[in-house]
Amino acid sequence: MLTCREISKWVSESLDRKLPLHLRVEVRLHLMMCRMCRRYRRQTVALRTILRVQDPSMAPTAFSDIHLSKGASERIKKALTTANE
Amino acid sequence: MSTSQQLSSPEQWVDEHGDALYRFALSRLQNPSAAEDVVQETFLAALKARKQFSGRSPERTWLIGILKHKIVDLVRKESRERPAEEIDDLPSDADLLFDPAGRWRTGPLEWQVHPEKILERKEFRAVLQRCLSNLPKRLRDAFFLREMEDQSSEEICKVLAITPTNLWVVLYRARTRLQNCLNKNWFSDPDRRGE
Ligand SMILES: [Zn+2]
């Protein structure tokens, strides 16, 4: 029997590769019986979805409050002007 | 200007796309000065390549495409300069979450949230950003390539110069740590768990 700690590792890994058959079976059986590991799995999937949501600017929505500073913006414009000459 | 009817002037680029590019870069790099540098490099590369801009895709899409390459190049370069043994020293939250027998101590909290809805909340976005920026760099690099860019394990291993087995450990630690951080700093308030 695998512990919850081991199962959580396999649950995470199952999002990145196809697990060998015996592990898939073992994980599935464990999840049927274990509420906490089911939650862990749901959180892992939710986190992925949250991070992939993009705002119309194509940046992750999670970062929509961030702005390029005035100083940096001036610096970049200057570099562009110089390079454009 | 005659060569680039479809493109706005370089100074206008910064006003129109600077914030979006910077957000994108910061979400991946978490380091403001590195993010500013890579945005500048992107605009400079775009300036050089503006004759190749086909106008088929929007200007923003074209710029983000260049930016993505610059970010991966930077991460690749940094990974080459850092020895891979460090992976074993990377922090793991597992000892906090599991007892010595491998059972959950308190267990994850239930998140009954709709991803798009929860992202409308400014306070949640701030907590998420903080949790992401607290990830050790190596965990973050792997995590963004996998979860935000949806790259395959093989591609990520090449960029980070690590083995697949190491990558899966790194991703596991990153996820567990982030979830633990969000559980503690957001979902521990029962009012925030559902909608
Ligand atoms: Zn379990």
Short mmCIF file of C-alpha atoms and ligand atoms in Angstrom, two decimals:
data_model
loop_
_atom_site.label_atom_id
_atom_site.label_comp_id
_atom_site.label_asym_id
_atom_site.label_seq_id
_atom_site.Cartn_x
_atom_site.Cartn_y
_atom_site.Cartn_z
CA MET A 1 0.00 0.00 0.00
CA LEU A 2 1.28 3.43 -0.91
CA THR A 3 1.01 6.28 1.60
CA CYS A 4 -0.79 9.57 0.93
CA ARG A 5 2.62 11.22 0.63
CA GLU A 6 3.61 8.83 -2.14
CA ILE A 7 0.23 9.07 -3.83
CA SER A 8 0.40 12.88 -3.91
CA LYS A 9 3.71 12.61 -5.75
CA TRP A 10 2.20 10.24 -8.33
CA VAL A 11 -0.86 12.45 -8.68
CA SER A 12 1.39 15.39 -9.50
CA GLU A 13 3.47 13.30 -11.89
CA SER A 14 0.37 12.04 -13.68
CA LEU A 15 -0.15 15.62 -14.91
CA ASP A 16 3.23 15.54 -16.62
CA ARG A 17 3.46 12.04 -18.06
CA LYS A 18 1.51 8.87 -18.46
CA LEU A 19 2.22 6.69 -15.42
CA PRO A 20 2.88 2.96 -15.77
CA LEU A 21 -0.29 0.90 -15.59
CA HIS A 22 0.23 -0.56 -12.11
CA LEU A 23 0.66 2.94 -10.68
CA ARG A 24 -2.38 4.28 -12.47
CA VAL A 25 -4.44 1.49 -10.95
CA GLU A 26 -2.99 2.04 -7.50
CA VAL A 27 -3.55 5.82 -7.64
CA ARG A 28 -7.12 5.39 -8.84
CA LEU A 29 -7.96 2.92 -6.06
CA HIS A 30 -6.41 5.18 -3.45
CA LEU A 31 -8.31 8.23 -4.72
CA MET A 32 -11.57 6.32 -4.47
CA MET A 33 -10.96 5.79 -0.78
CA CYS A 34 -9.11 8.96 0.23
CA ARG A 35 -10.86 12.33 0.38
CA MET A 36 -7.67 14.29 1.12
CA CYS A 37 -5.78 12.96 -1.87
CA ARG A 38 -8.82 13.68 -4.04
CA ARG A 39 -8.66 17.27 -2.81
CA TYR A 40 -4.96 17.42 -3.57
CA ARG A 41 -5.68 16.30 -7.10
CA ARG A 42 -8.46 18.85 -7.57
CA GLN A 43 -6.20 21.63 -6.28
CA THR A 44 -3.40 20.62 -8.63
CA VAL A 45 -5.73 20.78 -11.61
CA ALA A 46 -7.33 24.05 -10.39
CA LEU A 47 -3.94 25.68 -10.01
CA ARG A 48 -3.03 24.77 -13.57
CA THR A 49 -6.29 26.24 -14.85
CA ILE A 50 -5.88 29.44 -12.83
CA LEU A 51 -2.41 30.02 -14.21
CA ARG A 52 -3.47 29.45 -17.78
CA VAL A 53 -6.26 32.00 -17.71
CA GLN A 54 -5.06 34.95 -19.75
CA ASP A 55 -6.36 38.49 -19.96
CA PRO A 56 -6.78 40.11 -23.39
CA SER A 57 -3.22 41.45 -23.20
CA MET A 58 -2.03 37.81 -23.35
CA ALA A 59 -0.40 38.06 -19.94
CA PRO A 60 -1.67 35.82 -17.15
CA THR A 61 -4.67 37.42 -15.47
CA ALA A 62 -2.98 36.84 -12.14
CA PHE A 63 -0.55 39.63 -13.06
CA SER A 64 -2.94 42.22 -14.44
CA ASP A 65 -2.18 44.74 -11.68
CA ILE A 66 1.44 45.12 -12.73
CA HIS A 67 2.81 48.02 -14.76
CA LEU A 68 6.11 48.88 -16.34
CA SER A 69 7.63 51.70 -14.29
CA LYS A 70 7.92 55.16 -15.80
CA GLY A 71 11.71 55.02 -15.48
CA ALA A 72 11.99 51.69 -17.27
CA SER A 73 9.62 52.84 -19.97
CA GLU A 74 11.74 55.97 -20.61
CA ARG A 75 14.92 53.92 -20.63
CA ILE A 76 13.53 51.49 -23.18
CA LYS A 77 12.26 54.27 -25.44
CA LYS A 78 15.69 55.89 -25.35
CA ALA A 79 17.38 52.60 -26.26
CA LEU A 80 14.96 52.16 -29.13
CA THR A 81 15.49 55.68 -30.42
CA THR A 82 19.26 55.21 -30.34
CA ALA A 83 19.05 51.86 -32.10
CA ASN A 84 16.69 53.29 -34.71
CA GLU A 85 19.15 56.00 -35.81
CA MET B 1 8.36 54.44 -41.52
CA SER B 2 7.80 53.38 -45.10
CA THR B 3 8.81 49.78 -44.41
CA SER B 4 6.30 49.21 -41.66
CA GLN B 5 2.86 50.42 -42.57
CA GLN B 6 1.18 48.00 -40.18
CA LEU B 7 3.46 48.73 -37.24
CA SER B 8 3.33 51.70 -34.92
CA SER B 9 6.52 53.61 -34.12
CA PRO B 10 8.98 52.12 -31.60
CA GLU B 11 8.12 54.74 -28.98
CA GLN B 12 4.46 53.96 -29.41
CA TRP B 13 5.25 50.27 -28.95
CA VAL B 14 6.41 50.95 -25.42
CA ASP B 15 3.25 52.89 -24.58
CA GLU B 16 0.95 50.36 -26.20
CA HIS B 17 2.60 47.07 -25.30
CA GLY B 18 5.11 47.84 -22.53
CA ASP B 19 2.80 46.88 -19.66
CA ALA B 20 1.60 43.67 -21.29
CA LEU B 21 5.10 42.52 -22.13
CA TYR B 22 6.38 43.42 -18.70
CA ARG B 23 3.53 41.53 -16.99
CA PHE B 24 4.23 38.53 -19.10
CA ALA B 25 7.98 38.67 -18.38
CA LEU B 26 7.50 39.25 -14.66
CA SER B 27 5.07 36.35 -14.35
CA ARG B 28 7.82 34.09 -15.70
CA LEU B 29 10.92 35.63 -14.17
CA GLN B 30 9.62 37.20 -10.94
CA ASN B 31 12.58 39.53 -10.99
CA PRO B 32 11.67 43.13 -11.94
CA SER B 33 15.04 44.17 -13.31
CA ALA B 34 15.47 40.95 -15.31
CA ALA B 35 11.93 41.41 -16.63
CA GLU B 36 12.64 45.02 -17.68
CA ASP B 37 15.85 43.92 -19.43
CA VAL B 38 14.16 41.17 -21.37
CA VAL B 39 11.35 43.54 -22.44
CA GLN B 40 13.95 46.00 -23.72
CA GLU B 41 15.74 43.22 -25.60
CA THR B 42 12.44 42.16 -27.11
CA PHE B 43 11.68 45.63 -28.43
CA LEU B 44 15.21 45.94 -29.82
CA ALA B 45 14.94 42.57 -31.54
CA ALA B 46 11.54 43.59 -32.90
CA LEU B 47 13.04 46.79 -34.27
CA LYS B 48 15.66 44.79 -36.15
CA ALA B 49 13.13 42.29 -37.42
CA ARG B 50 10.33 44.70 -38.25
CA LYS B 51 10.70 44.12 -41.98
CA GLN B 52 9.76 40.49 -41.35
CA PHE B 53 6.56 41.41 -39.57
CA SER B 54 3.92 39.99 -41.86
CA GLY B 55 0.92 41.78 -40.42
CA ARG B 56 -0.91 38.47 -40.39
CA SER B 57 -1.03 38.36 -36.61
CA PRO B 58 -1.59 41.38 -34.35
CA GLU B 59 1.47 43.38 -33.33
CA ARG B 60 1.02 42.29 -29.70
CA THR B 61 1.07 38.60 -30.60
CA TRP B 62 4.19 39.09 -32.64
CA LEU B 63 5.97 40.89 -29.78
CA ILE B 64 4.92 38.29 -27.18
CA GLY B 65 6.28 35.59 -29.49
CA ILE B 66 9.69 37.27 -29.50
CA LEU B 67 9.52 37.80 -25.74
CA LYS B 68 8.80 34.11 -25.09
CA HIS B 69 11.95 33.13 -26.95
CA LYS B 70 14.02 35.66 -25.05
CA ILE B 71 12.73 34.36 -21.71
CA VAL B 72 13.44 30.72 -22.55
CA ASP B 73 16.94 31.70 -23.74
CA LEU B 74 17.57 33.46 -20.46
CA VAL B 75 16.31 30.55 -18.36
CA ARG B 76 18.38 28.13 -20.44
CA LYS B 77 21.50 30.21 -19.98
CA GLU B 78 21.00 30.49 -16.23
CA SER B 79 20.34 26.76 -15.90
CA ARG B 80 23.59 25.97 -17.68
CA GLU B 81 25.47 28.12 -15.23
CA ARG B 82 23.95 26.43 -12.19
CA PRO B 83 24.90 22.91 -11.13
CA ALA B 84 22.08 20.36 -11.16
CA GLU B 85 22.92 18.92 -7.70
CA GLU B 86 21.10 21.86 -6.21
CA ILE B 87 17.82 20.08 -6.86
CA ASP B 88 18.24 17.91 -3.78
CA ASP B 89 18.68 20.98 -1.62
CA LEU B 90 15.52 22.62 -2.86
CA PRO B 91 12.94 23.01 -0.11
CA SER B 92 10.07 20.61 0.09
CA ASP B 93 6.90 21.22 2.04
CA ALA B 94 6.23 17.50 2.32
CA ASP B 95 7.51 17.19 5.90
CA LEU B 96 5.10 19.92 6.98
CA LEU B 97 2.15 18.36 5.18
CA PHE B 98 2.65 14.68 6.04
CA ASP B 99 3.36 12.87 9.30
CA PRO B 100 6.30 10.43 9.50
CA ALA B 101 3.99 7.60 8.41
CA GLY B 102 3.17 9.49 5.22
CA ARG B 103 -0.38 10.47 6.20
CA TRP B 104 -1.76 13.98 5.67
CA ARG B 105 -1.43 16.02 8.87
CA THR B 106 -4.42 18.31 8.33
CA GLY B 107 -4.85 17.78 4.64
CA PRO B 108 -5.54 20.21 1.79
CA LEU B 109 -8.55 22.54 2.09
CA GLU B 110 -11.47 22.33 -0.28
CA TRP B 111 -11.28 25.01 -3.01
CA GLN B 112 -14.68 25.51 -4.50
CA VAL B 113 -13.70 28.19 -6.91
CA HIS B 114 -14.18 29.06 -10.49
CA PRO B 115 -10.75 30.02 -11.92
CA GLU B 116 -11.97 33.00 -13.96
CA LYS B 117 -14.09 34.27 -11.09
CA ILE B 118 -11.46 34.04 -8.42
CA LEU B 119 -9.02 35.89 -10.68
CA GLU B 120 -11.41 38.85 -10.72
CA ARG B 121 -10.48 39.44 -7.09
CA LYS B 122 -7.56 41.78 -6.76
CA GLU B 123 -6.63 40.48 -3.29
CA PHE B 124 -6.44 36.95 -4.64
CA ARG B 125 -4.19 38.03 -7.50
CA ALA B 126 -1.88 39.70 -5.00
CA VAL B 127 -1.70 36.56 -2.83
CA LEU B 128 -1.05 34.36 -5.86
CA GLN B 129 1.73 36.63 -7.07
CA ARG B 130 3.31 36.59 -3.66
CA CYS B 131 3.16 32.78 -3.49
CA LEU B 132 4.69 32.50 -6.96
CA SER B 133 7.48 34.92 -6.18
CA ASN B 134 8.30 32.98 -3.02
CA LEU B 135 9.04 29.86 -5.03
CA PRO B 136 12.77 29.17 -5.31
CA LYS B 137 13.93 30.11 -8.78
CA ARG B 138 14.53 26.59 -10.01
CA LEU B 139 11.07 25.43 -9.00
CA ARG B 140 9.55 28.50 -10.59
CA ASP B 141 11.36 28.08 -13.91
CA ALA B 142 10.18 24.50 -14.28
CA PHE B 143 6.70 25.36 -13.09
CA PHE B 144 6.15 28.24 -15.53
CA LEU B 145 7.39 26.24 -18.50
CA ARG B 146 5.07 23.39 -17.62
CA GLU B 147 1.96 25.13 -16.32
CA MET B 148 1.92 28.43 -18.17
CA GLU B 149 3.64 27.50 -21.41
CA ASP B 150 2.39 23.90 -21.51
CA GLN B 151 5.75 22.63 -22.75
CA SER B 152 6.48 18.91 -22.81
CA SER B 153 8.77 17.30 -20.22
CA GLU B 154 11.41 16.65 -22.89
CA GLU B 155 11.54 20.29 -23.94
CA ILE B 156 11.73 21.53 -20.36
CA CYS B 157 14.50 19.07 -19.47
CA LYS B 158 16.54 20.39 -22.38
CA VAL B 159 16.06 23.99 -21.33
CA LEU B 160 16.81 23.36 -17.66
CA ALA B 161 19.49 20.72 -18.26
CA ILE B 162 17.94 18.22 -15.85
CA THR B 163 16.66 14.65 -16.12
CA PRO B 164 12.93 13.85 -16.35
CA THR B 165 13.04 12.24 -12.89
CA ASN B 166 14.42 15.46 -11.46
CA LEU B 167 11.87 17.52 -13.33
CA TRP B 168 8.95 15.57 -11.87
CA VAL B 169 10.33 16.03 -8.37
CA VAL B 170 10.78 19.75 -8.99
CA LEU B 171 7.22 20.13 -10.33
CA TYR B 172 5.80 18.19 -7.40
CA ARG B 173 7.59 20.42 -4.92
CA ALA B 174 6.51 23.56 -6.75
CA ARG B 175 2.85 22.52 -6.83
CA THR B 176 2.77 21.37 -3.23
CA ARG B 177 4.45 24.54 -2.04
CA LEU B 178 2.14 26.80 -4.00
CA GLN B 179 -0.96 24.99 -2.84
CA ASN B 180 0.23 25.13 0.74
CA CYS B 181 0.91 28.86 0.36
CA LEU B 182 -2.56 29.49 -1.10
CA ASN B 183 -4.21 27.32 1.57
CA LYS B 184 -2.49 29.33 4.28
CA ASN B 185 -2.86 32.80 2.84
CA TRP B 186 -6.17 32.65 1.04
CA PHE B 187 -8.32 29.57 1.52
CA SER B 188 -7.83 29.38 5.30
CA ASP B 189 -10.58 32.01 5.45
CA PRO B 190 -13.76 29.94 5.11
CA ASP B 191 -15.55 32.82 3.36
CA ARG B 192 -13.13 32.63 0.48
CA ARG B 193 -13.42 28.92 -0.16
CA GLY B 194 -16.67 28.91 -2.06
CA GLU B 195 -18.45 31.44 -4.19
ZN ZN C 1 -4.51 9.65 0.47
#
